[in-house]
Coordinates of C-alpha atoms in Angstrom, one line a residue:
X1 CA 0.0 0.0 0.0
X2 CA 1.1 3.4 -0.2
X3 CA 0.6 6.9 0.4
X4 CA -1.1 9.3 -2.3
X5 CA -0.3 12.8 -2.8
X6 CA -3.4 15.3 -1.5
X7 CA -4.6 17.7 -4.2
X8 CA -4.9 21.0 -2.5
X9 CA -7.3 23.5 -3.3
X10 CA -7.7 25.8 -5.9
X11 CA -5.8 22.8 -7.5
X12 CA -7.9 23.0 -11.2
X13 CA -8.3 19.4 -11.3
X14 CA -10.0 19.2 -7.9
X15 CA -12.5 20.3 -10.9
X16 CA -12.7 17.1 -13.0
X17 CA -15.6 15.5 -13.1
X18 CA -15.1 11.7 -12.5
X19 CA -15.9 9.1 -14.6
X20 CA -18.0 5.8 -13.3
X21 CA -15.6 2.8 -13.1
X22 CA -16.3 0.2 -15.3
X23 CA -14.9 -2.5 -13.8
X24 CA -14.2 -3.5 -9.5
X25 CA -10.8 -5.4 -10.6
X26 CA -7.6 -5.3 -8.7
X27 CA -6.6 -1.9 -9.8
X28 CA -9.6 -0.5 -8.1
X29 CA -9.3 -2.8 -5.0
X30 CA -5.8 -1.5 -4.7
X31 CA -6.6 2.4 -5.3
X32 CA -9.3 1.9 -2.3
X33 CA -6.7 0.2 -0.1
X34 CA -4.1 3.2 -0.9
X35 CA -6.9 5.9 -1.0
X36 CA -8.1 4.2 2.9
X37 CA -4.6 4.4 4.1
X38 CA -4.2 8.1 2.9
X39 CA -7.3 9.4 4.3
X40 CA -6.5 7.5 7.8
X41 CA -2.9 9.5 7.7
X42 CA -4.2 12.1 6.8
X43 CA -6.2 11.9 9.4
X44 CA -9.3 12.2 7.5
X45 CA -12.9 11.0 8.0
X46 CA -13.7 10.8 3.6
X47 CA -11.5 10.8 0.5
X48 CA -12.7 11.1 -3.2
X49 CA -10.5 9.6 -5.7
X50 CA -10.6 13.2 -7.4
X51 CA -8.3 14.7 -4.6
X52 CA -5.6 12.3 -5.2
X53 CA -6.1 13.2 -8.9
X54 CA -7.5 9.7 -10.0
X55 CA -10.8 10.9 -12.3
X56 CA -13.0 8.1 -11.0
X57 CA -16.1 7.5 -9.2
X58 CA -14.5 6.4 -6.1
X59 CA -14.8 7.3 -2.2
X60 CA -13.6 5.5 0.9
X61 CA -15.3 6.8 4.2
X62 CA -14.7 5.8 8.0
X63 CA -16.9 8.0 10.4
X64 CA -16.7 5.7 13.1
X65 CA -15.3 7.0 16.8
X66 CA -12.4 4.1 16.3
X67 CA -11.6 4.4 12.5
X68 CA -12.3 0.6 12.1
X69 CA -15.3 1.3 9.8
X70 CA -14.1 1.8 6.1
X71 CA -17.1 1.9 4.1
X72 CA -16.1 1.7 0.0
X73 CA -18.3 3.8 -2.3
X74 CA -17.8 2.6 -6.2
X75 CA -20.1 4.6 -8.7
X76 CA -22.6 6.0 -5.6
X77 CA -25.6 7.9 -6.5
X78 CA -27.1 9.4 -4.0
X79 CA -31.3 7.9 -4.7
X80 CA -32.9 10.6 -1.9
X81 CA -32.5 13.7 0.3
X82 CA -34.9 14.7 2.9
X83 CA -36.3 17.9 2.7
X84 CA -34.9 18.6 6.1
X85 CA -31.4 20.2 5.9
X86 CA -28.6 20.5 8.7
X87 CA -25.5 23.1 9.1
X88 CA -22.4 21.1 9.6
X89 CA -18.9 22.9 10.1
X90 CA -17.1 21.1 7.4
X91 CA -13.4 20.3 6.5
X92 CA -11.1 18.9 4.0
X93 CA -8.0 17.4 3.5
X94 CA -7.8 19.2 0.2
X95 CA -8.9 22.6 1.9
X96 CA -6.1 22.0 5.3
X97 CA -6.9 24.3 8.2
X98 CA -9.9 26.0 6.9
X99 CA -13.6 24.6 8.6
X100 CA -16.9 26.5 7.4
X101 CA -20.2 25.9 8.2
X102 CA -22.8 23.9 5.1
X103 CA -26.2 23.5 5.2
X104 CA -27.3 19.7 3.5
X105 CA -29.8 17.4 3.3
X106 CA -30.3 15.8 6.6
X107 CA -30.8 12.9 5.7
X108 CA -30.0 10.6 2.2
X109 CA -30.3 7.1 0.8
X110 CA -27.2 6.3 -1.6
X111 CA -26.6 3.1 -3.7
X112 CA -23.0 2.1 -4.9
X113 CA -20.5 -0.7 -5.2
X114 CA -18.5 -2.3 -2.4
X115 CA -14.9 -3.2 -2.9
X116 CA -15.9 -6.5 -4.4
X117 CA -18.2 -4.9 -6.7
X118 CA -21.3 -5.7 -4.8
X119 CA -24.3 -3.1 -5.3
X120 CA -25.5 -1.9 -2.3
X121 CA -28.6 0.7 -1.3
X122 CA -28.1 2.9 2.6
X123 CA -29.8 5.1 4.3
X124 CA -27.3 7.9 5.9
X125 CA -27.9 10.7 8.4
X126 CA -25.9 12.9 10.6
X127 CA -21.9 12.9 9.6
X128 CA -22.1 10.1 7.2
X129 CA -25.0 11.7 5.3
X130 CA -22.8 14.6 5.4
X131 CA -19.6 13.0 4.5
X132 CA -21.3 11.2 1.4
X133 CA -22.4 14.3 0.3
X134 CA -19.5 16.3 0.6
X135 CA -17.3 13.6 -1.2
X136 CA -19.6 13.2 -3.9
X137 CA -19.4 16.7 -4.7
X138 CA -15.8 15.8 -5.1
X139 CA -16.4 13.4 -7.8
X140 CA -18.8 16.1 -9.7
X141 CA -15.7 18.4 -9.5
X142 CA -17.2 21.0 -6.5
X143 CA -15.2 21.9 -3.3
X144 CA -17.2 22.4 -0.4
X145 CA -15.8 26.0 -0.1
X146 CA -18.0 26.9 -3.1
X147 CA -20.6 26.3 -0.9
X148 CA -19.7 29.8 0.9
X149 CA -19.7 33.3 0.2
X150 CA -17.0 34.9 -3.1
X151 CA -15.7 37.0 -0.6
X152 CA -14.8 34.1 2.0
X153 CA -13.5 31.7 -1.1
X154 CA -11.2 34.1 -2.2
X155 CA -10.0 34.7 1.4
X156 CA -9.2 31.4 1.5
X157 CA -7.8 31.0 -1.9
X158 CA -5.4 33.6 -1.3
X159 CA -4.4 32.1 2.6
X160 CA -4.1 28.6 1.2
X161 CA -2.0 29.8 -1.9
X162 CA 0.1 32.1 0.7
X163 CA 0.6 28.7 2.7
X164 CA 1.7 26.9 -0.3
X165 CA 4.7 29.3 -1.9
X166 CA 5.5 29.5 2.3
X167 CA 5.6 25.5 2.1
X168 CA 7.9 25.6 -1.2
X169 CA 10.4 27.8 0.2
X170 CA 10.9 25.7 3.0
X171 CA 11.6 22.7 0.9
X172 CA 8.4 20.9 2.7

């Protein structure tokens, strides 16, 4: 297994729209295994295969208190939202340091492939129903920081570009 690099926002290609996977084969098996390891290291509770700049529809997710509870979304579609929404504060491993509040559905029924390639339907509320939907906006190409106002995303494009050229000069 191994490590993947992080896209960091305003990356452009945190911006590609995935494509569905055609086929749960080994490749795939192994990008979840490396894509799991990266998000626990990270540490991280989701991870889209868009932010470590592999275009497909893939997700790996582990809300539990323990992070023993990897759950493996291949080409998920959410099926339903509740008309109910929540405000979350929200983060990102491709947005580091920065937490915003986003209102979602509260709750949401998803179908996808396991790891075996396996369709599966759940029902999801709370973080995972927040998680899901936050990582599948990944895959559709939309950071959750476009969920807030122009004025805070450039703030934070400017910060997180600041942090970056600070990051190159130190060699890190």
């Amino acid at each position: 297994m191994a490590l993947l690099p992080i896209l960091k926002y305003p990356d452009p290609r945190l911006h590609t729209v995935a494509k569905p996977v055609e086929q749960v084969d080994e490749r795939i098996r192994t990008l979840v295994k490396n894509m799991a390891e990266t998000m626990y290291a990270a540490p991280g509770v989701g991870l889209a295969a868009t932010q470590v700049d592999v275009h497909e529809r893939v997700v790996v997710i582990d809300v539990s208190e323990k992070g023993d509870e990897l759950q493996v979304l291949i080409n998920p579609v959410i099926t339903w939202k509740s008309d109910e929404l929540q405000v979350y504060e929200e983060g990102c491993l491709s947005v580091p340091t920065i937490f915003d509040k986003v209102e979602r559905a509260e709750r949401i029924r998803f179908k996808a492939l396991d790891a075996h390639g396996n369709e599966y339907e759940q029902e999801a509320d709370g973080l995972l129903a927040v998680c899901v939907q936050h990582e599948l906006d990944h895959l559709d190409g939309k950071v959750f920081v476009e969920y807030l106002s122009v004025l805070k995303r450039e703030r934070i494009r400017s910060r997180l570009r600041k942090q970056q050229r600070e990051e190159l000069k130190a060699g890190v």
